[in-house]
Amino acid sequence: MRKKSLSHWHALAVAWLGCLFDGLDASIFTIVLYPALSELLGTKSYSIVGYYGAIIIAFFLVGWALGGLVFGRLADQVGRVKTLIISILVYTIATGLCAISQSWQELAIYRFLVGLGIGGELSVGAIMLSEHWHGRQRLHAVSFMATSWGVGYFATAAISLGLCQASWRNLFAAGVIPALITLYIRLRLSESEKFVALQNYRASLRAENNLKDEQRKVFAEPLKETFKKEMLRPLLVIVAITSSGIIGYWTVLSWIPAWINQLTGTAATYERSVALMVMNLGSIIGAAATGFIVLRIGRKLTIGLAFGLTLILCQIMFNTIHSFDSQLLILLFFCGLFSIMSAVTICIYVPEVFPLHMQGTAFGLAFNFGRIIAAAFALISGQLIATFNGSYALAASALSYVYVLGILAACLLPTPRGGRLNEIEKHLKNSVGKRPTPKEIVSSSAK
Amino acid sequence: MKNINYQRKEGMNMSAEYNIVLLALISIGSQVKTLTQLKTA
């Protein structure tokens, strides 16, 4: 058994808390979409609220995609810890600003900034975990981190239930709490041994004149490296998988609270909260189980099954449910359980295919490019809702076929690199293999 | 489609809340199970 130092547990705690607050801040809008836009637009029309809600979701997703790219690249250059602090501050401050929005345009801009920070935090958090944890433990660590996404959503629903009579502005105001986590990161978290070794390797190579081609790669532009021939196929397949999951989430599942408003014909604060709590308890269990399932049946099959079962559940739910009852809650639970598995599996898979010096950029690109496409689909979903005479169920049922893309892409997923190590990783392997003491790691990261 | 006369079914609150507590306990259990794997894997 390999004993873990405290830095591994701090990394896990930070990734878990960061992801928790990502979930919290991302979900606030879906739960207050109808009351917030009704107030800002001065209308009760489902079609109009749906149309502008879709535009704001699109802003949020574009921000998320850009955040993943910008902060992912920054993490490769200046380090994971600093990037994590900046990204968390961006999304918490922007969530607080949402509380004082006076128009839908203002809300859209603040949601764009929230997306920017969340995109950065998620990418960097997942990469940082993969650097601190290895082997089977890495799979379970990523799974554990992903459970907090559901906990964040669950917390939003619970807060909403507790603040039934309170304004939607109070929910956004509560979203600034995560800023406190940056203090913990500043005090406790250090860069991983791997990243410190990479920085040291870069520093040692700067002094040399005749570098080999393999050694020059350490200074290469990570974005350019990601588009090289050997990386292009996994990149495209991952983009297709993440796009399918993200489009499905933001154009199908995120409309469920608004759909419940429609089913009940009331404000339905209690019903929306209960539905989201049940769905997210499913996603917590699904995320926790993903590590075990991947170990048993592999990455391809896990992703394929997750998408397939989510599609079936969506079809049953949106075509057969016409009132808020226990049958809906059971379907929502399983929807939450299966829909998260593909995202967790991709978080596990990305560090297996991209080398360390470009992982932040690759992760940001692979995991977030799909959000640009999802943003376009979010706009389409607004149009589709209007086309189906304001019926969220019919629009969501039609859009859920996007999961077929994910199933097809999963079949093409390349096998991870395995033992093929490049020059940089050989050096890092030897360097990290010496396993410096935690004191040495802290002092070298402080430099 | 729209059920304007919707009224929460009697007993639904209790039943839903009981199930949520039960699911919450299961989800905590699943997280603990994952954490134990980190200590022992």
Tab-separated table of C-alpha atoms in Angstrom:
chain	number	residue	atom	x	y	z
A	1	MET	CA	0.000	0.000	0.000
A	2	ARG	CA	1.304	3.437	-0.900
A	3	LYS	CA	0.913	5.891	1.931
A	4	LYS	CA	-0.433	9.296	0.947
A	5	SER	CA	1.002	12.545	2.223
A	6	LEU	CA	-1.275	15.331	3.424
A	7	SER	CA	-0.885	17.270	0.153
A	8	HIS	CA	-2.892	14.554	-1.668
A	9	TRP	CA	-5.764	14.947	0.756
A	10	HIS	CA	-5.630	18.752	0.547
A	11	ALA	CA	-5.811	18.491	-3.258
A	12	LEU	CA	-8.823	16.180	-2.934
A	13	ALA	CA	-10.517	18.511	-0.438
A	14	VAL	CA	-9.950	21.575	-2.660
A	15	ALA	CA	-11.134	19.794	-5.819
A	16	TRP	CA	-14.219	18.503	-3.977
A	17	LEU	CA	-15.094	21.900	-2.484
A	18	GLY	CA	-14.366	23.730	-5.754
A	19	CYS	CA	-16.591	21.348	-7.707
A	20	LEU	CA	-19.290	21.595	-5.015
A	21	PHE	CA	-19.441	25.373	-5.360
A	22	ASP	CA	-19.272	25.076	-9.160
A	23	GLY	CA	-22.407	22.943	-8.957
A	24	LEU	CA	-24.017	25.403	-6.552
A	25	ASP	CA	-23.305	28.483	-8.663
A	26	ALA	CA	-24.100	26.743	-11.970
A	27	SER	CA	-27.444	25.454	-10.729
A	28	ILE	CA	-28.778	28.604	-9.133
A	29	PHE	CA	-29.902	29.945	-12.495
A	30	THR	CA	-31.746	26.783	-13.563
A	31	ILE	CA	-33.730	26.815	-10.329
A	32	VAL	CA	-34.586	30.529	-10.459
A	33	LEU	CA	-34.875	30.777	-14.254
A	34	TYR	CA	-38.631	31.179	-14.311
A	35	PRO	CA	-39.149	33.529	-11.310
A	36	ALA	CA	-36.071	35.663	-12.150
A	37	LEU	CA	-36.879	36.168	-15.817
A	38	SER	CA	-40.587	36.633	-15.111
A	39	GLU	CA	-39.635	39.553	-12.876
A	40	LEU	CA	-36.946	41.047	-15.128
A	41	LEU	CA	-39.038	40.705	-18.307
A	42	GLY	CA	-42.352	41.520	-16.649
A	43	THR	CA	-44.145	38.494	-18.191
A	44	LYS	CA	-45.565	35.124	-17.184
A	45	SER	CA	-45.353	33.635	-20.700
A	46	TYR	CA	-43.495	30.285	-20.800
A	47	SER	CA	-42.410	30.893	-24.395
A	48	ILE	CA	-40.882	34.318	-23.705
A	49	VAL	CA	-39.188	33.159	-20.500
A	50	GLY	CA	-37.950	30.062	-22.369
A	51	TYR	CA	-36.560	32.172	-25.213
A	52	TYR	CA	-34.580	34.594	-23.013
A	53	GLY	CA	-33.624	31.798	-20.578
A	54	ALA	CA	-32.032	29.961	-23.485
A	55	ILE	CA	-30.023	33.061	-24.476
A	56	ILE	CA	-28.691	33.450	-20.923
A	57	ILE	CA	-27.798	29.733	-20.752
A	58	ALA	CA	-25.946	30.210	-24.052
A	59	PHE	CA	-23.962	33.146	-22.585
A	60	PHE	CA	-23.128	31.010	-19.559
A	61	LEU	CA	-21.941	28.083	-21.686
A	62	VAL	CA	-19.754	30.260	-23.926
A	63	GLY	CA	-18.195	31.740	-20.777
A	64	TRP	CA	-17.643	28.230	-19.420
A	65	ALA	CA	-15.964	27.115	-22.642
A	66	LEU	CA	-13.682	30.165	-22.770
A	67	GLY	CA	-12.884	29.778	-19.064
A	68	GLY	CA	-11.815	26.188	-19.627
A	69	LEU	CA	-9.513	27.228	-22.460
A	70	VAL	CA	-8.058	30.378	-20.892
A	71	PHE	CA	-7.576	29.023	-17.368
A	72	GLY	CA	-6.453	25.600	-18.656
A	73	ARG	CA	-3.634	27.251	-20.603
A	74	LEU	CA	-2.818	29.526	-17.673
A	75	ALA	CA	-2.565	26.470	-15.408
A	76	ASP	CA	0.068	24.955	-17.709
A	77	GLN	CA	2.082	28.162	-17.579
A	78	VAL	CA	1.820	29.586	-14.043
A	79	GLY	CA	0.658	26.562	-12.068
A	80	ARG	CA	-2.543	24.919	-10.925
A	81	VAL	CA	-2.854	26.564	-7.498
A	82	LYS	CA	-2.734	30.226	-8.616
A	83	THR	CA	-5.131	29.505	-11.488
A	84	LEU	CA	-7.544	27.795	-9.125
A	85	ILE	CA	-7.671	30.827	-6.819
A	86	ILE	CA	-8.294	33.267	-9.694
A	87	SER	CA	-11.030	31.126	-11.265
A	88	ILE	CA	-12.897	30.662	-7.955
A	89	LEU	CA	-12.806	34.396	-7.241
A	90	VAL	CA	-14.156	35.153	-10.735
A	91	TYR	CA	-17.202	32.914	-10.440
A	92	THR	CA	-18.093	33.804	-6.861
A	93	ILE	CA	-17.930	37.564	-7.437
A	94	ALA	CA	-19.936	37.228	-10.659
A	95	THR	CA	-22.610	35.127	-8.880
A	96	GLY	CA	-22.916	37.858	-6.263
A	97	LEU	CA	-23.374	40.424	-9.048
A	98	CYS	CA	-26.268	38.357	-10.495
A	99	ALA	CA	-28.196	39.218	-7.318
A	100	ILE	CA	-28.249	42.898	-8.277
A	101	SER	CA	-29.192	42.460	-11.962
A	102	GLN	CA	-31.763	44.923	-13.193
A	103	SER	CA	-32.266	43.535	-16.708
A	104	TRP	CA	-31.939	40.220	-18.544
A	105	GLN	CA	-28.926	41.583	-20.487
A	106	GLU	CA	-27.123	42.396	-17.241
A	107	LEU	CA	-27.913	38.927	-15.902
A	108	ALA	CA	-26.579	37.378	-19.129
A	109	ILE	CA	-23.235	39.208	-18.762
A	110	TYR	CA	-22.825	38.138	-15.118
A	111	ARG	CA	-23.729	34.545	-16.002
A	112	PHE	CA	-21.062	34.674	-18.739
A	113	LEU	CA	-18.497	35.599	-16.052
A	114	VAL	CA	-19.782	32.850	-13.726
A	115	GLY	CA	-19.294	30.373	-16.586
A	116	LEU	CA	-15.776	31.699	-17.204
A	117	GLY	CA	-14.716	30.971	-13.618
A	118	ILE	CA	-16.490	27.611	-13.355
A	119	GLY	CA	-14.942	26.383	-16.618
A	120	GLY	CA	-11.496	27.224	-15.290
A	121	GLU	CA	-12.009	25.714	-11.857
A	122	LEU	CA	-13.373	22.405	-13.112
A	123	SER	CA	-10.566	21.869	-15.634
A	124	VAL	CA	-7.792	22.775	-13.221
A	125	GLY	CA	-9.311	20.831	-10.311
A	126	ALA	CA	-9.553	17.607	-12.315
A	127	ILE	CA	-5.995	17.934	-13.657
A	128	MET	CA	-4.626	18.681	-10.202
A	129	LEU	CA	-6.269	15.557	-8.798
A	130	SER	CA	-4.807	13.423	-11.558
A	131	GLU	CA	-1.346	14.706	-10.678
A	132	HIS	CA	-1.713	13.979	-6.969
A	133	TRP	CA	-3.358	10.556	-7.208
A	134	HIS	CA	-2.210	7.565	-9.243
A	135	GLY	CA	-3.425	4.171	-10.455
A	136	ARG	CA	-6.792	2.945	-9.216
A	137	GLN	CA	-6.817	5.613	-6.546
A	138	ARG	CA	-6.916	8.284	-9.280
A	139	LEU	CA	-10.154	6.823	-10.649
A	140	HIS	CA	-11.790	6.854	-7.238
A	141	ALA	CA	-10.416	10.334	-6.448
A	142	VAL	CA	-11.938	11.768	-9.661
A	143	SER	CA	-15.215	9.941	-8.897
A	144	PHE	CA	-15.229	11.377	-5.403
A	145	MET	CA	-14.582	14.882	-6.730
A	146	ALA	CA	-17.502	14.530	-9.153
A	147	THR	CA	-19.917	13.594	-6.338
A	148	SER	CA	-19.615	17.175	-5.098
A	149	TRP	CA	-21.219	18.511	-8.301
A	150	GLY	CA	-24.434	16.745	-7.278
A	151	VAL	CA	-23.989	17.918	-3.690
A	152	GLY	CA	-23.774	21.528	-4.994
A	153	TYR	CA	-26.979	21.103	-6.979
A	154	PHE	CA	-28.633	19.394	-4.014
A	155	ALA	CA	-27.594	22.324	-1.804
A	156	THR	CA	-29.153	24.824	-4.228
A	157	ALA	CA	-32.434	22.906	-4.198
A	158	ALA	CA	-32.351	22.645	-0.392
A	159	ILE	CA	-31.551	26.368	-0.017
A	160	SER	CA	-34.364	27.178	-2.444
A	161	LEU	CA	-36.739	25.059	-0.365
A	162	GLY	CA	-35.592	26.750	2.837
A	163	LEU	CA	-36.013	30.192	1.283
A	164	CYS	CA	-39.407	29.446	-0.325
A	165	GLN	CA	-40.684	32.939	0.268
A	166	ALA	CA	-37.370	34.678	-0.380
A	167	SER	CA	-36.468	36.391	-3.626
A	168	TRP	CA	-34.355	34.704	-6.316
A	169	ARG	CA	-31.820	37.459	-5.597
A	170	ASN	CA	-31.085	35.920	-2.174
A	171	LEU	CA	-30.095	32.639	-3.826
A	172	PHE	CA	-27.543	34.414	-6.023
A	173	ALA	CA	-26.265	36.347	-3.001
A	174	ALA	CA	-25.622	33.013	-1.218
A	175	GLY	CA	-23.397	32.056	-4.148
A	176	VAL	CA	-20.536	34.275	-2.925
A	177	ILE	CA	-19.765	31.915	-0.003
A	178	PRO	CA	-17.230	29.852	-2.044
A	179	ALA	CA	-14.818	32.811	-2.054
A	180	LEU	CA	-13.782	31.615	1.412
A	181	ILE	CA	-12.318	28.438	-0.068
A	182	THR	CA	-9.546	30.486	-1.695
A	183	LEU	CA	-8.147	31.202	1.780
A	184	TYR	CA	-7.853	27.466	2.437
A	185	ILE	CA	-6.160	26.944	-0.932
A	186	ARG	CA	-3.708	29.781	-0.261
A	187	LEU	CA	-2.778	28.355	3.144
A	188	ARG	CA	-2.798	24.607	2.529
A	189	LEU	CA	-2.444	23.646	-1.112
A	190	SER	CA	0.863	23.191	-2.897
A	191	GLU	CA	1.627	22.215	-6.491
A	192	SER	CA	1.904	18.480	-7.198
A	193	GLU	CA	5.295	16.749	-7.261
A	194	LYS	CA	4.800	16.191	-10.989
A	195	PHE	CA	4.153	19.841	-11.776
A	196	VAL	CA	7.053	21.010	-9.585
A	197	ALA	CA	9.311	18.518	-11.383
A	198	LEU	CA	8.075	19.835	-14.748
A	199	GLN	CA	8.834	23.430	-13.749
A	200	ASN	CA	12.283	22.400	-12.480
A	201	TYR	CA	12.910	20.527	-15.727
A	202	ARG	CA	11.920	23.612	-17.743
A	203	ALA	CA	14.290	25.726	-15.627
A	204	SER	CA	17.199	23.288	-16.124
A	205	LEU	CA	16.645	23.163	-19.900
A	206	ARG	CA	16.633	26.957	-20.214
A	207	ALA	CA	20.338	26.960	-19.317
A	208	GLU	CA	21.225	24.461	-22.095
A	209	ASN	CA	21.979	25.432	-25.682
A	210	ASN	CA	21.616	22.243	-27.734
A	211	LEU	CA	18.218	20.857	-26.945
A	212	LYS	CA	16.868	17.670	-28.514
A	213	ASP	CA	13.539	17.831	-30.339
A	214	GLU	CA	11.816	15.956	-27.515
A	215	GLN	CA	13.229	18.404	-24.974
A	216	ARG	CA	12.040	21.431	-26.975
A	217	LYS	CA	8.476	20.161	-26.592
A	218	VAL	CA	8.504	21.294	-22.983
A	219	PHE	CA	8.514	24.909	-24.201
A	220	ALA	CA	6.099	24.327	-27.078
A	221	GLU	CA	2.763	26.127	-27.186
A	222	PRO	CA	0.370	23.599	-25.554
A	223	LEU	CA	-2.558	24.618	-27.775
A	224	LYS	CA	-0.535	23.917	-30.925
A	225	GLU	CA	0.623	20.556	-29.530
A	226	THR	CA	-2.969	19.531	-28.846
A	227	PHE	CA	-3.823	19.845	-32.549
A	228	LYS	CA	-0.945	17.631	-33.718
A	229	LYS	CA	-1.882	14.539	-35.692
A	230	GLU	CA	-1.366	11.988	-32.885
A	231	MET	CA	-3.538	14.027	-30.505
A	232	LEU	CA	-6.253	15.015	-32.958
A	233	ARG	CA	-8.254	11.772	-32.972
A	234	PRO	CA	-8.645	11.458	-29.184
A	235	LEU	CA	-9.348	15.192	-29.030
A	236	LEU	CA	-12.177	15.001	-31.586
A	237	VAL	CA	-13.718	11.906	-30.006
A	238	ILE	CA	-13.600	13.476	-26.542
A	239	VAL	CA	-15.116	16.694	-27.899
A	240	ALA	CA	-17.959	14.663	-29.461
A	241	ILE	CA	-18.599	12.835	-26.175
A	242	THR	CA	-18.445	15.919	-23.976
A	243	SER	CA	-20.581	17.882	-26.465
A	244	SER	CA	-23.237	15.189	-26.377
A	245	GLY	CA	-23.296	15.162	-22.566
A	246	ILE	CA	-23.216	18.937	-22.224
A	247	ILE	CA	-25.833	19.586	-24.895
A	248	GLY	CA	-28.016	16.922	-23.293
A	249	TYR	CA	-27.605	18.464	-19.899
A	250	TRP	CA	-28.202	22.093	-20.818
A	251	THR	CA	-30.961	21.600	-23.373
A	252	VAL	CA	-32.796	18.685	-21.778
A	253	LEU	CA	-32.133	18.172	-18.059
A	254	SER	CA	-31.666	21.811	-17.052
A	255	TRP	CA	-35.209	22.600	-18.252
A	256	ILE	CA	-36.751	20.164	-15.762
A	257	PRO	CA	-37.527	22.804	-13.073
A	258	ALA	CA	-39.254	24.997	-15.679
A	259	TRP	CA	-41.113	21.896	-16.979
A	260	ILE	CA	-42.351	21.197	-13.435
A	261	ASN	CA	-43.706	24.754	-13.299
A	262	GLN	CA	-45.605	23.902	-16.447
A	263	LEU	CA	-46.840	20.507	-15.171
A	264	THR	CA	-48.231	21.995	-11.980
A	265	GLY	CA	-49.269	25.387	-13.351
A	266	THR	CA	-47.994	26.975	-10.139
A	267	ALA	CA	-44.749	28.490	-8.803
A	268	ALA	CA	-44.037	24.929	-7.559
A	269	THR	CA	-41.074	25.878	-5.386
A	270	TYR	CA	-41.519	22.749	-3.276
A	271	GLU	CA	-41.924	20.409	-6.258
A	272	ARG	CA	-38.965	21.863	-8.190
A	273	SER	CA	-36.747	21.600	-5.145
A	274	VAL	CA	-37.781	18.013	-4.387
A	275	ALA	CA	-37.270	16.991	-8.029
A	276	LEU	CA	-33.792	18.516	-8.173
A	277	MET	CA	-32.805	17.025	-4.839
A	278	VAL	CA	-33.837	13.533	-5.962
A	279	MET	CA	-32.092	13.915	-9.345
A	280	ASN	CA	-28.885	15.114	-7.740
A	281	LEU	CA	-28.853	12.458	-5.078
A	282	GLY	CA	-28.908	10.105	-8.070
A	283	SER	CA	-25.967	11.941	-9.613
A	284	ILE	CA	-23.958	11.731	-6.360
A	285	ILE	CA	-24.439	7.958	-6.250
A	286	GLY	CA	-23.747	7.710	-10.011
A	287	ALA	CA	-20.496	9.682	-9.709
A	288	ALA	CA	-19.316	7.646	-6.716
A	289	ALA	CA	-20.045	4.421	-8.596
A	290	THR	CA	-18.273	5.467	-11.818
A	291	GLY	CA	-14.754	4.563	-10.606
A	292	PHE	CA	-15.922	1.028	-9.749
A	293	ILE	CA	-17.840	0.644	-13.034
A	294	VAL	CA	-14.907	1.888	-15.164
A	295	LEU	CA	-12.620	-0.600	-13.437
A	296	ARG	CA	-15.069	-3.422	-14.154
A	297	ILE	CA	-16.338	-2.734	-17.698
A	298	GLY	CA	-13.928	-0.141	-19.111
A	299	ARG	CA	-14.222	3.442	-20.335
A	300	LYS	CA	-16.004	2.876	-23.681
A	301	LEU	CA	-18.773	0.712	-22.291
A	302	THR	CA	-19.351	2.981	-19.284
A	303	ILE	CA	-19.821	6.027	-21.526
A	304	GLY	CA	-21.986	4.162	-24.072
A	305	LEU	CA	-24.251	2.674	-21.396
A	306	ALA	CA	-24.541	5.976	-19.527
A	307	PHE	CA	-25.703	7.826	-22.655
A	308	GLY	CA	-27.984	4.994	-23.805
A	309	LEU	CA	-29.772	4.658	-20.480
A	310	THR	CA	-30.142	8.453	-20.098
A	311	LEU	CA	-31.734	8.628	-23.550
A	312	ILE	CA	-34.222	5.851	-22.736
A	313	LEU	CA	-35.123	7.461	-19.403
A	314	CYS	CA	-35.626	10.889	-21.037
A	315	GLN	CA	-37.915	9.408	-23.689
A	316	ILE	CA	-40.044	7.649	-21.066
A	317	MET	CA	-40.127	10.692	-18.798
A	318	PHE	CA	-40.981	13.432	-21.294
A	319	ASN	CA	-43.488	11.329	-23.251
A	320	THR	CA	-45.399	9.579	-20.474
A	321	ILE	CA	-45.373	11.918	-17.465
A	322	HIS	CA	-48.169	14.484	-17.337
A	323	SER	CA	-48.282	15.323	-13.644
A	324	PHE	CA	-45.889	15.700	-10.748
A	325	ASP	CA	-45.874	12.323	-8.987
A	326	SER	CA	-43.599	9.632	-7.550
A	327	GLN	CA	-43.094	8.041	-10.991
A	328	LEU	CA	-41.452	11.273	-12.157
A	329	LEU	CA	-39.190	11.312	-9.102
A	330	ILE	CA	-38.031	7.727	-9.751
A	331	LEU	CA	-37.195	8.575	-13.379
A	332	LEU	CA	-35.368	11.735	-12.311
A	333	PHE	CA	-33.296	9.775	-9.809
A	334	PHE	CA	-32.050	7.379	-12.494
A	335	CYS	CA	-31.576	10.224	-14.982
A	336	GLY	CA	-29.260	11.909	-12.492
A	337	LEU	CA	-27.486	8.629	-11.776
A	338	PHE	CA	-26.639	7.767	-15.395
A	339	SER	CA	-26.246	11.229	-16.921
A	340	ILE	CA	-23.178	12.123	-14.834
A	341	MET	CA	-21.218	8.934	-15.572
A	342	SER	CA	-19.958	9.954	-19.015
A	343	ALA	CA	-18.516	13.245	-17.690
A	344	VAL	CA	-16.728	11.484	-14.812
A	345	THR	CA	-15.306	8.877	-17.182
A	346	ILE	CA	-13.946	11.613	-19.470
A	347	CYS	CA	-12.313	13.310	-16.457
A	348	ILE	CA	-10.619	9.972	-15.762
A	349	TYR	CA	-9.680	9.445	-19.418
A	350	VAL	CA	-8.179	12.840	-20.463
A	351	PRO	CA	-4.991	12.596	-18.320
A	352	GLU	CA	-4.422	9.122	-19.788
A	353	VAL	CA	-4.136	10.400	-23.358
A	354	PHE	CA	-2.468	13.827	-23.055
A	355	PRO	CA	1.065	14.412	-21.676
A	356	LEU	CA	1.530	16.365	-18.452
A	357	HIS	CA	2.925	19.603	-19.924
A	358	MET	CA	-0.230	20.143	-21.997
A	359	GLN	CA	-2.891	18.544	-19.805
A	360	GLY	CA	-4.434	21.810	-18.591
A	361	THR	CA	-4.813	23.116	-22.150
A	362	ALA	CA	-5.964	19.756	-23.512
A	363	PHE	CA	-8.481	19.329	-20.731
A	364	GLY	CA	-9.794	22.861	-21.197
A	365	LEU	CA	-10.127	22.340	-24.913
A	366	ALA	CA	-11.516	18.807	-24.920
A	367	PHE	CA	-13.926	19.298	-22.083
A	368	ASN	CA	-15.102	22.770	-22.920
A	369	PHE	CA	-15.149	23.069	-26.697
A	370	GLY	CA	-18.424	21.147	-26.580
A	371	ARG	CA	-19.939	23.992	-24.625
A	372	ILE	CA	-19.709	26.347	-27.609
A	373	ILE	CA	-21.791	23.838	-29.569
A	374	ALA	CA	-24.045	23.401	-26.530
A	375	ALA	CA	-24.565	27.173	-26.437
A	376	ALA	CA	-25.863	27.064	-30.020
A	377	PHE	CA	-28.142	24.164	-29.068
A	378	ALA	CA	-29.381	26.094	-26.028
A	379	LEU	CA	-30.568	28.810	-28.426
A	380	ILE	CA	-32.184	26.152	-30.623
A	381	SER	CA	-33.954	24.731	-27.563
A	382	GLY	CA	-35.515	28.161	-26.935
A	383	GLN	CA	-36.817	28.205	-30.534
A	384	LEU	CA	-37.950	24.589	-30.250
A	385	ILE	CA	-39.959	25.306	-27.113
A	386	ALA	CA	-41.728	28.102	-29.001
A	387	THR	CA	-42.282	25.741	-31.991
A	388	PHE	CA	-43.912	23.154	-29.697
A	389	ASN	CA	-46.308	25.838	-28.374
A	390	GLY	CA	-44.275	26.361	-25.197
A	391	SER	CA	-44.070	22.655	-24.315
A	392	TYR	CA	-40.775	22.005	-22.531
A	393	ALA	CA	-41.425	18.238	-22.550
A	394	LEU	CA	-41.743	17.877	-26.329
A	395	ALA	CA	-38.668	20.044	-26.968
A	396	ALA	CA	-36.603	18.149	-24.379
A	397	SER	CA	-37.753	14.789	-25.752
A	398	ALA	CA	-36.622	15.778	-29.271
A	399	LEU	CA	-33.282	17.184	-28.079
A	400	SER	CA	-32.464	14.131	-25.942
A	401	TYR	CA	-31.573	12.248	-29.162
A	402	VAL	CA	-28.260	14.131	-28.966
A	403	TYR	CA	-27.133	11.303	-26.642
A	404	VAL	CA	-26.924	9.066	-29.738
A	405	LEU	CA	-23.879	11.130	-30.790
A	406	GLY	CA	-22.228	10.278	-27.473
A	407	ILE	CA	-22.918	6.558	-27.914
A	408	LEU	CA	-21.376	6.578	-31.404
A	409	ALA	CA	-18.343	8.604	-30.254
A	410	ALA	CA	-17.768	6.239	-27.315
A	411	CYS	CA	-17.337	3.377	-29.819
A	412	LEU	CA	-14.428	5.312	-31.406
A	413	LEU	CA	-12.633	6.159	-28.163
A	414	PRO	CA	-8.909	5.350	-28.635
A	415	THR	CA	-7.120	3.173	-26.093
A	416	PRO	CA	-4.974	5.292	-23.706
A	417	ARG	CA	-1.254	5.661	-24.384
A	418	GLY	CA	-0.268	3.002	-21.864
A	419	GLY	CA	3.476	2.644	-21.580
A	420	ARG	CA	4.504	5.111	-24.347
A	421	LEU	CA	6.364	7.818	-22.481
A	422	ASN	CA	7.900	10.844	-24.127
A	423	GLU	CA	11.202	12.440	-23.123
A	424	ILE	CA	9.572	14.874	-20.688
A	425	GLU	CA	7.617	12.201	-18.892
A	426	LYS	CA	10.645	9.906	-18.666
A	427	HIS	CA	12.475	12.701	-16.896
A	428	LEU	CA	9.516	13.450	-14.633
A	429	LYS	CA	9.063	9.776	-13.831
A	430	ASN	CA	12.665	9.529	-12.662
A	431	SER	CA	12.470	12.808	-10.816
A	432	VAL	CA	9.186	12.049	-9.077
A	433	GLY	CA	10.329	8.485	-8.515
A	434	LYS	CA	12.743	9.820	-5.869
A	435	ARG	CA	9.662	10.957	-3.961
A	436	PRO	CA	10.848	14.177	-2.252
A	437	THR	CA	9.571	14.872	1.232
A	438	PRO	CA	6.510	17.119	1.633
A	439	LYS	CA	8.845	19.800	3.061
A	440	GLU	CA	10.929	19.776	-0.128
A	441	ILE	CA	7.793	19.989	-2.277
A	442	VAL	CA	6.480	22.982	-0.329
A	443	SER	CA	9.799	24.810	-0.476
A	444	SER	CA	10.245	24.162	-4.206
A	445	SER	CA	6.693	25.310	-5.002
A	446	ALA	CA	7.269	28.447	-2.933
A	447	LYS	CA	10.146	29.347	-5.259
B	1	MET	CA	-50.588	19.989	-20.864
B	2	LYS	CA	-51.021	22.651	-18.217
B	3	ASN	CA	-52.655	21.450	-15.033
B	4	ILE	CA	-53.880	24.725	-13.554
B	5	ASN	CA	-55.869	22.948	-10.850
B	6	TYR	CA	-52.841	21.086	-9.571
B	7	GLN	CA	-52.884	20.451	-5.848
B	8	ARG	CA	-50.180	18.667	-3.957
B	9	LYS	CA	-51.357	15.135	-3.182
B	10	GLU	CA	-51.990	14.371	0.468
B	11	GLY	CA	-49.145	12.523	2.055
B	12	MET	CA	-46.798	13.416	-0.792
B	13	ASN	CA	-44.729	15.768	1.356
B	14	MET	CA	-44.028	13.125	3.978
B	15	SER	CA	-43.335	10.395	1.438
B	16	ALA	CA	-41.012	12.560	-0.682
B	17	GLU	CA	-39.145	13.847	2.328
B	18	TYR	CA	-38.731	10.341	3.754
B	19	ASN	CA	-37.350	9.134	0.419
B	20	ILE	CA	-34.992	12.093	0.134
B	21	VAL	CA	-33.546	11.358	3.580
B	22	LEU	CA	-33.147	7.705	2.599
B	23	LEU	CA	-31.433	8.605	-0.693
B	24	ALA	CA	-29.228	11.153	1.071
B	25	LEU	CA	-28.037	8.425	3.444
B	26	ILE	CA	-27.323	6.110	0.500
B	27	SER	CA	-25.414	8.873	-1.311
B	28	ILE	CA	-23.315	9.591	1.799
B	29	GLY	CA	-22.643	5.848	2.042
B	30	SER	CA	-21.515	5.762	-1.601
B	31	GLN	CA	-19.130	8.668	-0.999
B	32	VAL	CA	-17.697	6.987	2.099
B	33	LYS	CA	-17.235	3.780	0.097
B	34	THR	CA	-15.270	5.744	-2.551
B	35	LEU	CA	-13.152	7.393	0.143
B	36	THR	CA	-12.288	4.041	1.689
B	37	GLN	CA	-10.975	2.958	-1.717
B	38	LEU	CA	-8.583	5.916	-1.617
B	39	LYS	CA	-7.141	4.738	1.658
B	40	THR	CA	-6.842	1.095	0.745
B	41	ALA	CA	-6.466	0.762	-3.066
